Structure formats: C-alpha cells, structure tokens
Amino acid sequence: MTLFILLRDTTVIGKIRSSCRLLSTVFVLFVGLSSQQALAHAHLKVQTPKADASVSPAPKALTLSFSEGIEPNFSGVKITGPDNAVVKTGKLQLDPNNNTQVNVPIEGELSAGKYNVSWHVVSVDGHKTKGQYSFTVN
C-alpha cells in the first residue's frame, strides 16, 4: 500500500512538473514575441547633419536613416531655428533605392545658430515613432 501511494505521488509530481514546463515554455515564447514587437518600431539610426554636430557650411538638406522602412505620406520633419522660427522645408522624400532613408530639402539659407529637428514617422508595418535632435551651424 505504501509503495502504491509513493508511485501515485510520483505520478502526480510528474504531472505537476510537466505542467510547469509547459507553462514556462509558453511564458518564454510570449515574452520573446512581445519583445520582437517592441523592436519592430522604426528607430532613427543615422542623421545628417549628426546630432549635436557643428557644421559649416549650412546644410541644404537633412537625411534621416531609420531601422526599417518608412511611409513618407504619414511622416514629417520640422526644423526650428535659433529664434525658434520654423525653417521652411520641401516635401519629405523617400530615397528611391532605400525605403529606410528620407531626405528633407531645406529652402533658403540657414544662418549661424542652433537648430532643432523634430521628426515623426510611421513604419511600413504601421508603428509610429518620434524623436528630436539638434545641430549647430557655424
């Protein structure tokens, strides 16, 4: 009788262990898939002029490169100058050979001072991201 109870307990313990392994596997898969979705947003990788750079001469355009493809119709860039005035820019253009890179033509000349760049993009998978950086014209 004691042997039967021990075997029976071992079977119950085995079922519990098996259930715990299954739950652990499901949890790990859930966390892994969730983190992949977080990584799916378009993050700014490279910008020209670079963040916090001092440049001379003044740039004629900005170039922003992202970690994934961008939907240009739902994306935008705003540049403000030293006097906090908005700098007039042309239409944001997607690089024809690289859908992760956008170009923003600057209309007119930038005078010396600090410029702030605020951007917002929608990636090809529909995720929205935004950010900002600054550069200085000497």
Short mmCIF file of N, CA and C in Angstrom, two decimals:
data_model
loop_
_atom_site.label_atom_id
_atom_site.label_comp_id
_atom_site.label_asym_id
_atom_site.label_seq_id
_atom_site.Cartn_x
_atom_site.Cartn_y
_atom_site.Cartn_z
N MET A 1 0.82 -1.19 0.00
CA MET A 1 0.00 0.00 0.00
C MET A 1 0.87 1.26 0.00
N THR A 2 1.91 1.28 0.81
CA THR A 2 2.81 2.43 0.87
C THR A 2 3.49 2.64 -0.48
N LEU A 3 3.91 1.55 -1.12
CA LEU A 3 4.55 1.64 -2.43
C LEU A 3 3.59 2.24 -3.46
N PHE A 4 2.33 1.87 -3.42
CA PHE A 4 1.34 2.41 -4.34
C PHE A 4 1.17 3.92 -4.15
N ILE A 5 1.13 4.36 -2.89
CA ILE A 5 0.99 5.79 -2.60
C ILE A 5 2.21 6.55 -3.12
N LEU A 6 3.41 5.98 -2.95
CA LEU A 6 4.62 6.62 -3.44
C LEU A 6 4.60 6.73 -4.97
N LEU A 7 4.19 5.65 -5.63
CA LEU A 7 4.11 5.68 -7.09
C LEU A 7 3.06 6.68 -7.56
N ARG A 8 1.97 6.69 -6.83
CA ARG A 8 0.91 7.61 -7.19
C ARG A 8 1.37 9.07 -7.01
N ASP A 9 2.07 9.36 -5.91
CA ASP A 9 2.59 10.71 -5.67
C ASP A 9 3.61 11.09 -6.73
N THR A 10 4.44 10.14 -7.13
CA THR A 10 5.43 10.40 -8.16
C THR A 10 4.73 10.76 -9.47
N THR A 11 3.66 10.08 -9.78
CA THR A 11 2.91 10.38 -10.99
C THR A 11 2.29 11.77 -10.91
N VAL A 12 1.76 12.13 -9.77
CA VAL A 12 1.19 13.46 -9.58
C VAL A 12 2.29 14.52 -9.69
N ILE A 13 3.42 14.26 -9.06
CA ILE A 13 4.55 15.19 -9.13
C ILE A 13 5.02 15.31 -10.58
N GLY A 14 5.06 14.20 -11.28
CA GLY A 14 5.45 14.22 -12.69
C GLY A 14 4.51 15.08 -13.52
N LYS A 15 3.21 14.97 -13.26
CA LYS A 15 2.23 15.78 -13.98
C LYS A 15 2.40 17.27 -13.66
N ILE A 16 2.68 17.56 -12.40
CA ILE A 16 2.89 18.96 -12.00
C ILE A 16 4.13 19.51 -12.69
N ARG A 17 5.21 18.71 -12.68
CA ARG A 17 6.44 19.15 -13.35
C ARG A 17 6.20 19.38 -14.84
N SER A 18 5.48 18.48 -15.44
CA SER A 18 5.19 18.60 -16.87
C SER A 18 4.37 19.87 -17.15
N SER A 19 3.40 20.13 -16.29
CA SER A 19 2.58 21.35 -16.45
C SER A 19 3.43 22.60 -16.26
N CYS A 20 4.33 22.57 -15.28
CA CYS A 20 5.22 23.72 -15.04
C CYS A 20 6.13 23.96 -16.25
N ARG A 21 6.65 22.88 -16.83
CA ARG A 21 7.49 23.03 -18.01
C ARG A 21 6.70 23.65 -19.16
N LEU A 22 5.49 23.19 -19.35
CA LEU A 22 4.64 23.73 -20.41
C LEU A 22 4.36 25.22 -20.18
N LEU A 23 3.99 25.58 -18.96
CA LEU A 23 3.73 26.98 -18.64
C LEU A 23 4.98 27.84 -18.82
N SER A 24 6.12 27.31 -18.43
CA SER A 24 7.38 28.05 -18.60
C SER A 24 7.67 28.28 -20.07
N THR A 25 7.45 27.26 -20.88
CA THR A 25 7.68 27.39 -22.32
C THR A 25 6.75 28.44 -22.93
N VAL A 26 5.48 28.39 -22.57
CA VAL A 26 4.51 29.36 -23.07
C VAL A 26 4.91 30.77 -22.64
N PHE A 27 5.34 30.93 -21.40
CA PHE A 27 5.76 32.24 -20.89
C PHE A 27 6.95 32.78 -21.67
N VAL A 28 7.96 31.94 -21.88
CA VAL A 28 9.16 32.36 -22.61
C VAL A 28 8.79 32.75 -24.04
N LEU A 29 7.94 31.98 -24.69
CA LEU A 29 7.51 32.32 -26.05
C LEU A 29 6.76 33.65 -26.08
N PHE A 30 5.88 33.85 -25.10
CA PHE A 30 5.11 35.10 -25.03
C PHE A 30 6.03 36.30 -24.85
N VAL A 31 6.97 36.21 -23.93
CA VAL A 31 7.92 37.30 -23.69
C VAL A 31 8.77 37.54 -24.93
N GLY A 32 9.22 36.47 -25.56
CA GLY A 32 10.04 36.60 -26.76
C GLY A 32 9.30 37.28 -27.89
N LEU A 33 8.06 36.91 -28.11
CA LEU A 33 7.27 37.53 -29.17
C LEU A 33 6.93 38.98 -28.84
N SER A 34 6.68 39.27 -27.58
CA SER A 34 6.39 40.65 -27.18
C SER A 34 7.59 41.54 -27.42
N SER A 35 8.78 41.06 -27.11
CA SER A 35 9.97 41.89 -27.31
C SER A 35 10.24 42.09 -28.80
N GLN A 36 9.89 41.13 -29.64
CA GLN A 36 10.06 41.31 -31.08
C GLN A 36 9.16 42.43 -31.59
N GLN A 37 7.94 42.53 -31.04
CA GLN A 37 7.05 43.60 -31.45
C GLN A 37 7.60 44.95 -31.03
N ALA A 38 8.21 45.02 -29.86
CA ALA A 38 8.79 46.28 -29.40
C ALA A 38 9.94 46.69 -30.31
N LEU A 39 10.66 45.73 -30.85
CA LEU A 39 11.78 46.03 -31.73
C LEU A 39 11.32 46.42 -33.14
N ALA A 40 10.04 46.26 -33.43
CA ALA A 40 9.54 46.49 -34.79
C ALA A 40 9.36 47.97 -35.12
N HIS A 41 9.52 48.87 -34.16
CA HIS A 41 9.37 50.29 -34.42
C HIS A 41 10.58 50.83 -35.19
N ALA A 42 10.33 51.84 -36.00
CA ALA A 42 11.41 52.46 -36.78
C ALA A 42 12.17 53.43 -35.87
N HIS A 43 13.41 53.12 -35.59
CA HIS A 43 14.25 53.97 -34.75
C HIS A 43 15.26 54.70 -35.63
N LEU A 44 15.51 55.95 -35.30
CA LEU A 44 16.49 56.74 -36.04
C LEU A 44 17.88 56.17 -35.79
N LYS A 45 18.56 55.78 -36.86
CA LYS A 45 19.90 55.20 -36.74
C LYS A 45 20.99 56.20 -37.06
N VAL A 46 20.81 56.95 -38.15
CA VAL A 46 21.83 57.89 -38.62
C VAL A 46 21.13 59.14 -39.14
N GLN A 47 21.71 60.29 -38.87
CA GLN A 47 21.17 61.54 -39.40
C GLN A 47 22.31 62.43 -39.87
N THR A 48 22.01 63.21 -40.93
CA THR A 48 22.97 64.17 -41.45
C THR A 48 22.26 65.51 -41.57
N PRO A 49 22.75 66.55 -40.91
CA PRO A 49 23.90 66.57 -40.01
C PRO A 49 23.65 65.72 -38.77
N LYS A 50 24.75 65.25 -38.18
CA LYS A 50 24.68 64.40 -36.99
C LYS A 50 24.15 65.19 -35.80
N ALA A 51 23.59 64.47 -34.84
CA ALA A 51 23.10 65.09 -33.61
C ALA A 51 24.26 65.78 -32.89
N ASP A 52 24.00 66.98 -32.42
CA ASP A 52 24.96 67.80 -31.66
C ASP A 52 26.19 68.21 -32.47
N ALA A 53 26.14 68.09 -33.79
CA ALA A 53 27.28 68.47 -34.63
C ALA A 53 27.29 69.98 -34.85
N SER A 54 28.48 70.50 -35.09
CA SER A 54 28.66 71.88 -35.54
C SER A 54 29.09 71.80 -37.00
N VAL A 55 28.32 72.42 -37.88
CA VAL A 55 28.59 72.28 -39.31
C VAL A 55 28.82 73.63 -39.98
N SER A 56 29.63 73.61 -41.01
CA SER A 56 29.86 74.76 -41.86
C SER A 56 30.35 74.20 -43.19
N PRO A 57 29.74 74.53 -44.28
CA PRO A 57 28.63 75.45 -44.45
C PRO A 57 27.31 74.84 -43.98
N ALA A 58 26.27 75.66 -44.02
CA ALA A 58 24.93 75.19 -43.62
C ALA A 58 24.44 74.12 -44.58
N PRO A 59 23.75 73.11 -44.07
CA PRO A 59 23.25 72.05 -44.96
C PRO A 59 22.12 72.55 -45.85
N LYS A 60 22.01 71.93 -47.01
CA LYS A 60 20.92 72.23 -47.96
C LYS A 60 19.76 71.25 -47.79
N ALA A 61 20.02 70.16 -47.03
CA ALA A 61 19.01 69.13 -46.80
C ALA A 61 19.38 68.34 -45.56
N LEU A 62 18.39 67.67 -44.99
CA LEU A 62 18.62 66.71 -43.91
C LEU A 62 18.42 65.32 -44.49
N THR A 63 19.17 64.36 -43.97
CA THR A 63 18.98 62.96 -44.33
C THR A 63 18.82 62.17 -43.04
N LEU A 64 17.73 61.42 -42.94
CA LEU A 64 17.44 60.60 -41.77
C LEU A 64 17.33 59.15 -42.20
N SER A 65 18.07 58.27 -41.53
CA SER A 65 18.02 56.84 -41.83
C SER A 65 17.45 56.09 -40.63
N PHE A 66 16.49 55.23 -40.89
CA PHE A 66 15.78 54.51 -39.84
C PHE A 66 16.07 53.01 -39.89
N SER A 67 15.67 52.34 -38.83
CA SER A 67 15.93 50.90 -38.70
C SER A 67 15.01 50.05 -39.57
N GLU A 68 13.96 50.64 -40.10
CA GLU A 68 13.07 49.90 -41.01
C GLU A 68 12.38 50.87 -41.96
N GLY A 69 11.67 50.32 -42.93
CA GLY A 69 11.04 51.13 -43.96
C GLY A 69 10.04 52.13 -43.42
N ILE A 70 9.92 53.27 -44.11
CA ILE A 70 9.09 54.39 -43.67
C ILE A 70 7.98 54.66 -44.69
N GLU A 71 6.81 55.05 -44.17
CA GLU A 71 5.70 55.52 -45.01
C GLU A 71 5.79 57.04 -45.08
N PRO A 72 6.29 57.61 -46.17
CA PRO A 72 6.51 59.06 -46.22
C PRO A 72 5.24 59.90 -46.12
N ASN A 73 4.11 59.38 -46.56
CA ASN A 73 2.86 60.15 -46.50
C ASN A 73 2.35 60.36 -45.08
N PHE A 74 2.84 59.58 -44.13
CA PHE A 74 2.41 59.69 -42.74
C PHE A 74 3.55 60.11 -41.83
N SER A 75 4.59 60.66 -42.41
CA SER A 75 5.79 61.03 -41.66
C SER A 75 6.11 62.49 -41.91
N GLY A 76 6.86 63.10 -40.99
CA GLY A 76 7.20 64.50 -41.17
C GLY A 76 8.40 64.92 -40.35
N VAL A 77 8.98 66.05 -40.75
CA VAL A 77 10.14 66.63 -40.07
C VAL A 77 9.90 68.12 -39.94
N LYS A 78 10.19 68.66 -38.75
CA LYS A 78 10.06 70.10 -38.51
C LYS A 78 11.39 70.60 -37.97
N ILE A 79 11.90 71.67 -38.56
CA ILE A 79 13.16 72.27 -38.11
C ILE A 79 12.84 73.65 -37.55
N THR A 80 13.33 73.93 -36.35
CA THR A 80 13.20 75.27 -35.79
C THR A 80 14.59 75.87 -35.60
N GLY A 81 14.69 77.17 -35.86
CA GLY A 81 15.98 77.85 -35.84
C GLY A 81 16.29 78.52 -34.52
N PRO A 82 17.38 79.29 -34.51
CA PRO A 82 17.86 79.93 -33.30
C PRO A 82 16.82 80.87 -32.67
N ASP A 83 16.01 81.51 -33.49
CA ASP A 83 14.98 82.41 -32.96
C ASP A 83 13.65 81.69 -32.75
N ASN A 84 13.69 80.37 -32.77
CA ASN A 84 12.52 79.49 -32.58
C ASN A 84 11.54 79.56 -33.75
N ALA A 85 11.95 80.15 -34.85
CA ALA A 85 11.11 80.21 -36.04
C ALA A 85 11.23 78.89 -36.80
N VAL A 86 10.12 78.48 -37.40
CA VAL A 86 10.11 77.24 -38.19
C VAL A 86 10.83 77.49 -39.51
N VAL A 87 11.75 76.60 -39.84
CA VAL A 87 12.51 76.67 -41.09
C VAL A 87 11.67 76.06 -42.19
N LYS A 88 11.55 76.76 -43.31
CA LYS A 88 10.77 76.25 -44.43
C LYS A 88 11.54 75.11 -45.11
N THR A 89 10.84 73.99 -45.30
CA THR A 89 11.46 72.82 -45.93
C THR A 89 10.59 72.37 -47.10
N GLY A 90 11.21 71.63 -48.00
CA GLY A 90 10.47 71.00 -49.09
C GLY A 90 9.80 69.72 -48.58
N LYS A 91 9.14 69.05 -49.47
CA LYS A 91 8.44 67.81 -49.13
C LYS A 91 9.43 66.71 -48.77
N LEU A 92 9.12 65.99 -47.71
CA LEU A 92 9.92 64.84 -47.29
C LEU A 92 9.95 63.83 -48.43
N GLN A 93 11.14 63.37 -48.79
CA GLN A 93 11.30 62.46 -49.93
C GLN A 93 11.91 61.14 -49.47
N LEU A 94 11.29 60.06 -49.84
CA LEU A 94 11.83 58.73 -49.57
C LEU A 94 12.91 58.43 -50.60
N ASP A 95 14.05 57.95 -50.14
CA ASP A 95 15.12 57.57 -51.07
C ASP A 95 14.60 56.46 -51.98
N PRO A 96 14.68 56.62 -53.31
CA PRO A 96 14.12 55.62 -54.22
C PRO A 96 14.80 54.25 -54.13
N ASN A 97 16.02 54.21 -53.63
CA ASN A 97 16.75 52.95 -53.52
C ASN A 97 16.77 52.37 -52.11
N ASN A 98 16.19 53.10 -51.14
CA ASN A 98 16.28 52.67 -49.75
C ASN A 98 15.09 53.23 -48.98
N ASN A 99 14.08 52.40 -48.70
CA ASN A 99 12.87 52.90 -48.04
C ASN A 99 13.06 53.17 -46.54
N THR A 100 14.28 53.02 -46.04
CA THR A 100 14.56 53.36 -44.64
C THR A 100 15.16 54.76 -44.52
N GLN A 101 15.37 55.42 -45.64
CA GLN A 101 16.05 56.73 -45.62
C GLN A 101 15.17 57.80 -46.24
N VAL A 102 15.05 58.94 -45.54
CA VAL A 102 14.30 60.07 -46.06
C VAL A 102 15.21 61.29 -46.17
N ASN A 103 14.90 62.13 -47.14
CA ASN A 103 15.63 63.37 -47.36
C ASN A 103 14.64 64.52 -47.22
N VAL A 104 15.10 65.59 -46.56
CA VAL A 104 14.26 66.77 -46.36
C VAL A 104 15.02 67.98 -46.90
N PRO A 105 14.63 68.50 -48.06
CA PRO A 105 15.30 69.68 -48.60
C PRO A 105 15.01 70.92 -47.74
N ILE A 106 16.04 71.72 -47.53
CA ILE A 106 15.89 72.97 -46.78
C ILE A 106 15.80 74.11 -47.79
N GLU A 107 14.73 74.89 -47.70
CA GLU A 107 14.54 76.01 -48.62
C GLU A 107 15.17 77.25 -47.99
N GLY A 108 16.02 77.91 -48.72
CA GLY A 108 16.69 79.10 -48.21
C GLY A 108 17.98 78.73 -47.48
N GLU A 109 18.65 79.76 -46.97
CA GLU A 109 19.92 79.58 -46.26
C GLU A 109 19.69 79.56 -44.75
N LEU A 110 20.39 78.68 -44.07
CA LEU A 110 20.36 78.67 -42.60
C LEU A 110 21.45 79.60 -42.09
N SER A 111 21.07 80.51 -41.20
CA SER A 111 22.06 81.40 -40.60
C SER A 111 22.75 80.67 -39.44
N ALA A 112 23.78 81.28 -38.89
CA ALA A 112 24.51 80.67 -37.77
C ALA A 112 23.58 80.54 -36.56
N GLY A 113 23.74 79.44 -35.84
CA GLY A 113 22.95 79.21 -34.63
C GLY A 113 22.57 77.75 -34.48
N LYS A 114 21.83 77.48 -33.42
CA LYS A 114 21.40 76.11 -33.10
C LYS A 114 20.04 75.83 -33.72
N TYR A 115 19.92 74.64 -34.32
CA TYR A 115 18.68 74.21 -34.97
C TYR A 115 18.19 72.92 -34.33
N ASN A 116 16.89 72.86 -34.07
CA ASN A 116 16.26 71.67 -33.51
C ASN A 116 15.46 70.97 -34.59
N VAL A 117 15.62 69.66 -34.65
CA VAL A 117 14.92 68.84 -35.64
C VAL A 117 13.98 67.91 -34.88
N SER A 118 12.69 68.02 -35.14
CA SER A 118 11.69 67.11 -34.57
C SER A 118 11.14 66.27 -35.71
N TRP A 119 11.09 64.97 -35.51
CA TRP A 119 10.61 64.08 -36.56
C TRP A 119 9.57 63.11 -36.00
N HIS A 120 8.68 62.68 -36.87
CA HIS A 120 7.74 61.60 -36.55
C HIS A 120 7.59 60.76 -37.81
N VAL A 121 7.59 59.46 -37.63
CA VAL A 121 7.46 58.56 -38.78
C VAL A 121 6.49 57.43 -38.46
N VAL A 122 5.94 56.89 -39.51
CA VAL A 122 5.16 55.66 -39.44
C VAL A 122 5.92 54.65 -40.29
N SER A 123 6.25 53.53 -39.67
CA SER A 123 6.99 52.50 -40.40
C SER A 123 6.04 51.72 -41.30
N VAL A 124 6.60 50.93 -42.21
CA VAL A 124 5.78 50.19 -43.16
C VAL A 124 4.84 49.20 -42.48
N ASP A 125 5.16 48.80 -41.24
CA ASP A 125 4.26 47.90 -40.52
C ASP A 125 3.25 48.65 -39.65
N GLY A 126 3.21 49.99 -39.77
CA GLY A 126 2.19 50.78 -39.10
C GLY A 126 2.56 51.35 -37.74
N HIS A 127 3.75 51.08 -37.24
CA HIS A 127 4.14 51.61 -35.93
C HIS A 127 4.61 53.06 -36.04
N LYS A 128 4.21 53.87 -35.06
CA LYS A 128 4.59 55.29 -35.03
C LYS A 128 5.73 55.49 -34.05
N THR A 129 6.70 56.32 -34.44
CA THR A 129 7.76 56.74 -33.52
C THR A 129 8.06 58.20 -33.78
N LYS A 130 8.68 58.83 -32.80
CA LYS A 130 9.05 60.23 -32.95
C LYS A 130 10.30 60.50 -32.13
N GLY A 131 10.94 61.61 -32.44
CA GLY A 131 12.14 61.98 -31.71
C GLY A 131 12.60 63.35 -32.13
N GLN A 132 13.72 63.75 -31.56
CA GLN A 132 14.29 65.05 -31.90
C GLN A 132 15.78 65.05 -31.65
N TYR A 133 16.46 65.96 -32.29
CA TYR A 133 17.88 66.17 -32.08
C TYR A 133 18.20 67.59 -32.52
N SER A 134 19.43 68.02 -32.29
CA SER A 134 19.81 69.37 -32.70
C SER A 134 21.20 69.36 -33.32
N PHE A 135 21.47 70.41 -34.07
CA PHE A 135 22.80 70.64 -34.65
C PHE A 135 23.01 72.15 -34.69
N THR A 136 24.24 72.56 -34.87
CA THR A 136 24.59 73.98 -34.89
C THR A 136 25.27 74.33 -36.20
N VAL A 137 24.86 75.45 -36.77
CA VAL A 137 25.52 75.99 -37.96
C VAL A 137 26.48 77.07 -37.49
N ASN A 138 27.74 76.96 -37.90
CA ASN A 138 28.76 77.95 -37.51
C ASN A 138 28.73 79.16 -38.42
#
